[in-house]
Short mmCIF file of C-alpha atoms in Angstrom, two decimals:
data_model
loop_
_atom_site.label_atom_id
_atom_site.label_comp_id
_atom_site.label_asym_id
_atom_site.label_seq_id
_atom_site.Cartn_x
_atom_site.Cartn_y
_atom_site.Cartn_z
CA MET A 1 -9.42 -3.44 -38.47
CA THR A 2 -8.19 -4.97 -35.18
CA SER A 3 -10.71 -6.16 -32.63
CA ALA A 4 -10.58 -6.01 -28.85
CA ARG A 5 -10.48 -9.80 -28.66
CA GLN A 6 -7.59 -10.01 -31.10
CA LEU A 7 -5.61 -7.50 -29.04
CA TYR A 8 -6.43 -9.39 -25.87
CA GLN A 9 -5.31 -12.70 -27.31
CA TYR A 10 -2.11 -11.22 -28.74
CA ILE A 11 -1.04 -9.69 -25.42
CA LEU A 12 -2.09 -12.70 -23.35
CA LYS A 13 -0.19 -15.10 -25.59
CA GLY A 14 2.96 -13.04 -25.22
CA ILE A 15 2.96 -12.98 -21.40
CA THR A 16 4.83 -16.09 -20.33
CA VAL A 17 6.08 -15.45 -16.77
CA TYR A 18 2.72 -15.32 -14.99
CA PRO A 19 0.07 -17.98 -14.33
CA GLU A 20 -2.83 -17.77 -16.77
CA LYS A 21 -5.33 -16.07 -14.46
CA GLU A 22 -2.82 -13.42 -13.44
CA ALA A 23 -1.77 -12.90 -17.06
CA GLN A 24 -5.44 -12.39 -17.96
CA ALA A 25 -5.85 -9.77 -15.24
CA ILE A 26 -2.69 -7.97 -16.41
CA THR A 27 -3.91 -8.01 -20.01
CA PHE A 28 -7.21 -6.42 -19.01
CA MET A 29 -5.32 -3.75 -17.02
CA LEU A 30 -3.24 -2.89 -20.08
CA LEU A 31 -6.24 -2.72 -22.40
CA GLU A 32 -8.12 -0.50 -19.96
CA HIS A 33 -5.17 1.84 -19.44
CA TYR A 34 -3.95 2.23 -23.00
CA MET A 35 -7.07 1.57 -25.07
CA ARG A 36 -9.98 2.26 -22.69
CA LEU A 37 -11.21 -1.22 -23.47
CA ARG A 38 -13.14 -3.02 -20.75
CA ASN A 39 -13.76 -6.72 -20.18
CA ILE A 40 -17.11 -6.46 -21.92
CA ASP A 41 -15.45 -4.98 -25.01
CA VAL A 42 -13.32 -8.11 -25.28
CA LEU A 43 -16.29 -10.40 -24.72
CA VAL A 44 -18.36 -8.75 -27.47
CA ASP A 45 -15.26 -8.37 -29.65
CA ARG A 46 -15.58 -4.62 -30.13
CA PRO A 47 -13.80 -3.36 -33.28
CA VAL A 48 -10.79 -1.06 -32.86
CA ALA A 49 -10.28 1.42 -35.69
CA GLU A 50 -7.01 1.05 -37.58
CA ASN A 51 -6.07 4.68 -36.96
CA THR A 52 -6.39 4.28 -33.16
CA ALA A 53 -3.05 5.07 -31.48
CA GLN A 54 -1.56 2.05 -29.73
CA PRO A 55 1.53 1.59 -27.58
CA ASP A 56 4.42 -0.68 -28.53
CA TRP A 57 2.88 -3.90 -27.30
CA ASN A 58 6.01 -5.95 -27.95
CA THR A 59 8.07 -3.68 -25.70
CA ILE A 60 5.42 -3.83 -22.98
CA ILE A 61 5.24 -7.63 -23.21
CA SER A 62 9.03 -7.82 -23.03
CA ARG A 63 9.07 -5.67 -19.89
CA LEU A 64 6.43 -7.87 -18.30
CA ASN A 65 8.42 -11.00 -19.12
CA ASP A 66 11.42 -9.33 -17.49
CA ASN A 67 9.27 -9.29 -14.32
CA GLU A 68 8.68 -5.54 -14.29
CA PRO A 69 5.36 -4.97 -12.49
CA VAL A 70 2.50 -3.91 -14.73
CA GLN A 71 1.81 -1.08 -12.27
CA HIS A 72 5.25 0.38 -13.02
CA ILE A 73 4.70 0.05 -16.76
CA ILE A 74 1.42 1.96 -16.70
CA GLY A 75 2.65 4.17 -13.84
CA SER A 76 -0.34 3.75 -11.56
CA THR A 77 -2.53 1.37 -9.60
CA GLU A 78 -5.97 1.39 -8.02
CA PHE A 79 -6.36 1.47 -4.24
CA CYS A 80 -9.71 1.85 -2.49
CA GLY A 81 -11.26 3.00 -5.75
CA LEU A 82 -8.69 5.76 -6.35
CA GLU A 83 -5.86 5.80 -8.87
CA PHE A 84 -2.41 6.25 -7.37
CA ARG A 85 0.84 7.01 -9.12
CA VAL A 86 3.54 4.44 -8.27
CA SER A 87 7.22 4.09 -9.07
CA SER A 88 10.22 2.05 -8.00
CA SER A 89 10.52 4.44 -5.01
CA VAL A 90 7.36 3.15 -3.31
CA LEU A 91 5.64 -0.13 -2.61
CA ILE A 92 2.75 -1.01 -4.86
CA PRO A 93 -0.32 -0.88 -2.57
CA ARG A 94 -1.78 -4.30 -1.78
CA PRO A 95 -5.42 -5.31 -1.35
CA GLU A 96 -4.71 -6.33 2.26
CA THR A 97 -3.79 -2.76 3.09
CA GLU A 98 -7.22 -1.66 1.89
CA GLU A 99 -8.60 -3.69 4.80
CA LEU A 100 -6.36 -1.74 7.18
CA VAL A 101 -7.76 1.53 5.83
CA ARG A 102 -11.34 0.27 6.15
CA MET A 103 -10.72 -0.57 9.82
CA VAL A 104 -9.61 2.98 10.54
CA THR A 105 -12.43 4.59 8.57
CA ARG A 106 -15.02 2.48 10.41
CA ASP A 107 -13.63 3.43 13.81
CA TYR A 108 -13.46 7.15 13.00
CA ALA A 109 -16.54 7.51 10.82
CA GLU A 110 -18.42 9.57 13.38
CA PRO A 111 -17.50 13.26 13.04
CA ASP A 112 -15.60 14.54 16.04
CA LYS A 113 -13.58 17.65 16.70
CA ASN A 114 -9.80 17.77 16.55
CA ILE A 115 -9.18 14.16 15.52
CA SER A 116 -5.64 13.66 14.19
CA ILE A 117 -4.19 10.60 12.46
CA LEU A 118 -0.53 9.88 11.69
CA ASP A 119 0.44 7.48 8.89
CA ILE A 120 3.97 6.22 9.58
CA GLY A 121 5.97 5.17 6.50
CA THR A 122 3.48 6.55 4.01
CA GLY A 123 5.18 5.44 0.77
CA SER A 124 2.84 6.33 -2.09
CA GLY A 125 0.59 8.07 0.42
CA CYS A 126 -2.22 5.61 -0.24
CA ILE A 127 -3.27 5.12 3.39
CA ALA A 128 -3.11 8.79 4.36
CA ILE A 129 -4.79 10.04 1.19
CA VAL A 130 -7.70 7.61 1.37
CA LEU A 131 -8.22 8.48 5.03
CA ALA A 132 -8.18 12.19 4.18
CA ARG A 133 -10.71 11.62 1.40
CA PHE A 134 -13.02 9.34 3.39
CA LEU A 135 -12.70 11.20 6.70
CA PRO A 136 -12.77 14.89 5.78
CA HIS A 137 -13.36 15.83 9.42
CA VAL A 138 -9.97 14.34 10.43
CA SER A 139 -6.53 15.97 10.32
CA VAL A 140 -4.19 13.55 8.52
CA HIS A 141 -0.40 13.60 8.77
CA ALA A 142 2.05 11.30 6.99
CA TRP A 143 5.76 10.61 7.47
CA ASP A 144 8.37 8.83 5.42
CA VAL A 145 12.15 8.66 5.55
CA SER A 146 12.48 8.69 1.74
CA ASP A 147 12.51 11.97 -0.19
CA GLU A 148 11.58 10.08 -3.37
CA ALA A 149 8.59 8.44 -1.69
CA LEU A 150 7.41 11.76 -0.30
CA GLU A 151 7.59 13.28 -3.77
CA VAL A 152 5.30 10.53 -5.09
CA ALA A 153 2.95 10.87 -2.11
CA ARG A 154 2.65 14.65 -2.46
CA GLU A 155 1.89 14.31 -6.16
CA ASN A 156 -0.79 11.72 -5.42
CA ALA A 157 -2.35 14.02 -2.81
CA ARG A 158 -2.35 16.87 -5.32
CA GLN A 159 -3.92 14.77 -8.06
CA LEU A 160 -6.53 13.30 -5.71
CA ILE A 161 -7.25 16.61 -3.95
CA ALA A 162 -6.49 15.23 -0.49
CA ASP A 163 -5.50 17.42 2.45
CA VAL A 164 -2.53 15.61 4.00
CA THR A 165 0.44 17.13 5.83
CA PHE A 166 3.58 15.28 4.74
CA ALA A 167 6.96 15.40 6.46
CA LYS A 168 10.31 13.62 6.32
CA GLN A 169 10.82 11.61 9.49
CA ASP A 170 12.65 8.43 10.44
CA MET A 171 10.56 6.32 12.79
CA LEU A 172 13.70 4.67 14.17
CA ASN A 173 15.27 8.02 14.95
CA VAL A 174 12.48 10.55 15.46
CA THR A 175 13.64 14.15 15.58
CA PHE A 176 11.97 16.82 17.66
CA PRO A 177 10.04 19.04 17.64
CA LEU A 178 7.60 16.95 15.65
CA PRO A 179 6.48 18.31 12.27
CA GLY A 180 3.69 20.82 12.78
CA ASN A 181 4.50 20.95 16.49
CA ILE A 182 1.82 18.35 17.14
CA ILE A 183 2.48 16.63 20.43
CA GLN A 184 -0.15 13.89 20.45
CA PHE A 185 -2.33 12.05 17.95
CA ASP A 186 -5.63 10.23 18.27
CA CYS A 187 -4.52 7.45 15.93
CA LEU A 188 -1.34 5.90 14.56
CA VAL A 189 -1.52 3.72 11.47
CA SER A 190 1.36 2.00 9.71
CA ASN A 191 2.32 -0.64 7.17
CA PRO A 192 6.01 -0.83 8.12
CA PRO A 193 8.74 -3.11 6.74
CA TYR A 194 7.99 -6.58 8.08
CA VAL A 195 9.39 -9.17 5.62
CA THR A 196 12.53 -10.84 6.96
CA TYR A 197 15.50 -11.20 4.63
CA SER A 198 15.30 -14.99 4.97
CA GLU A 199 11.87 -14.85 3.32
CA GLN A 200 13.32 -13.49 0.08
CA GLU A 201 13.66 -16.96 -1.40
CA HIS A 202 9.87 -17.30 -1.38
CA MET A 203 9.22 -13.96 -3.05
CA ARG A 204 8.63 -13.29 -6.71
CA PRO A 205 11.15 -11.49 -8.94
CA ASN A 206 8.75 -8.66 -9.76
CA VAL A 207 8.81 -7.70 -6.06
CA LEU A 208 12.47 -8.39 -5.33
CA ARG A 209 13.84 -6.60 -8.37
CA PHE A 210 11.52 -3.63 -8.69
CA GLU A 211 10.17 -2.60 -5.28
CA PRO A 212 12.18 -0.69 -2.64
CA HIS A 213 13.87 -3.08 -0.21
CA GLU A 214 14.00 -0.48 2.55
CA ALA A 215 10.18 -0.46 2.57
CA LEU A 216 9.94 -4.25 2.55
CA PHE A 217 12.62 -5.91 4.61
CA VAL A 218 13.75 -6.10 8.20
CA GLU A 219 16.65 -8.03 9.72
CA ASP A 220 15.91 -11.57 10.87
CA SER A 221 17.63 -10.77 14.16
CA ASP A 222 15.00 -8.14 15.04
CA PRO A 223 11.87 -8.68 12.92
CA LEU A 224 9.68 -6.56 15.22
CA LEU A 225 12.00 -3.55 15.17
CA PHE A 226 9.50 -1.13 13.65
CA TYR A 227 6.60 -2.28 15.83
CA LYS A 228 8.67 -1.62 18.95
CA ALA A 229 9.48 1.87 17.65
CA ILE A 230 5.83 2.59 16.82
CA ALA A 231 4.60 1.29 20.18
CA ASP A 232 7.26 3.29 22.05
CA PHE A 233 6.33 6.42 20.12
CA GLY A 234 2.68 5.90 20.94
CA ILE A 235 3.38 5.81 24.67
CA HIS A 236 4.28 9.49 24.57
CA HIS A 237 2.41 10.68 21.48
CA LEU A 238 -0.98 8.95 21.56
CA LYS A 239 -3.76 10.63 23.46
CA PRO A 240 -5.51 8.62 26.19
CA GLU A 241 -7.67 5.99 24.47
CA GLY A 242 -5.75 6.66 21.25
CA LYS A 243 -5.63 3.75 18.82
CA CYS A 244 -2.82 2.12 16.89
CA TYR A 245 -3.31 0.02 13.75
CA VAL A 246 -0.45 -1.86 12.10
CA GLU A 247 -0.14 -4.32 9.25
CA ILE A 248 1.99 -7.31 10.25
CA ASN A 249 3.90 -10.34 9.07
CA GLU A 250 1.54 -13.31 9.37
CA HIS A 251 4.31 -15.32 11.10
CA PHE A 252 4.75 -12.80 13.91
CA GLY A 253 1.21 -12.08 15.03
CA ALA A 254 1.67 -13.25 18.61
CA GLY A 255 5.02 -11.51 18.88
CA THR A 256 3.64 -8.22 17.57
CA LYS A 257 0.71 -8.44 19.97
CA GLN A 258 3.16 -8.98 22.81
CA VAL A 259 5.13 -5.88 21.84
CA PHE A 260 2.07 -3.73 22.55
CA GLU A 261 0.97 -5.65 25.62
CA GLU A 262 4.41 -5.34 27.21
CA ARG A 263 4.09 -1.57 26.85
CA ASN A 264 0.75 -1.54 28.63
CA TYR A 265 -1.51 -1.03 25.62
CA LYS A 266 -4.97 -2.48 26.19
CA ASN A 267 -7.47 -4.41 24.08
CA VAL A 268 -4.65 -5.63 21.82
CA GLU A 269 -6.12 -7.72 19.00
CA ILE A 270 -4.74 -9.77 16.13
CA LEU A 271 -7.05 -9.45 13.13
CA ARG A 272 -7.10 -11.61 10.03
CA ASP A 273 -7.24 -10.56 6.39
CA ILE A 274 -9.60 -11.79 3.68
CA HIS A 275 -7.36 -14.85 3.21
CA GLY A 276 -7.66 -15.85 6.86
CA LYS A 277 -4.07 -14.88 7.70
CA ASP A 278 -2.98 -12.90 10.74
CA ARG A 279 -2.45 -9.51 9.10
CA PHE A 280 -3.18 -6.67 11.52
CA VAL A 281 -2.79 -5.69 15.15
CA ARG A 282 -5.02 -3.07 16.73
CA ALA A 283 -4.24 -1.67 20.16
CA ILE A 284 -5.50 1.12 22.41
CA TRP A 285 -3.30 3.28 24.57
CA LYS A 286 -4.42 3.32 28.19
#
């Protein structure tokens, strides 16, 4: 009879490409997903019956050591307490983006009529779906340029019973009429590509090799490209006093703020994440 602690130690020992604390977290994720074993089960060394079905741990360990993200191996990740399907077609949602969602939910928590939010570059749909779940009084729309990403997002919305209107749209080349014939929104929210190509050398292989570059990177020659497009779109398609929330590159906080200020947005703020880094800009259309 195998025990939970023996399984934990076997998997942990095999993972060699991650620091120990990260390898421990990954091991617990695997045990929870495949065996329904929690941290406490490992601590008390819960027995695992010999006839319990188990995955091919050696293959999983090999994939991890080849830098494949654990989220891709198990096919899902948790975001704001909900489980989202992920694949190589979408970015794996980050904890920082949860803070972005919390900002929006706080500002729109009070029920109001005819509030509409647009998530630009939805990817897995995590932002839009959480907003739809937490703000049932709000109409949520989500765009992405990738058919594959939209397929993942729609499946997540179906699984999580979230009412989101998805559409294919390129923020750098918006086509009209807008999906759903909506002219103006109360809120724009986006986590656009903001990592410059020169920053690749500082990134880990599990990101570079397995996550979609079109959702990550922007040219060094124009690192604020998407923020300019979002701010320009908001000029014509945000209602008066409409708000815009964007996740940003920590190195371009002042520049991103300036993008919105130059376009006459008001109350433009740079907000920090839980690590104390410049991570968000919030602006209000006049």
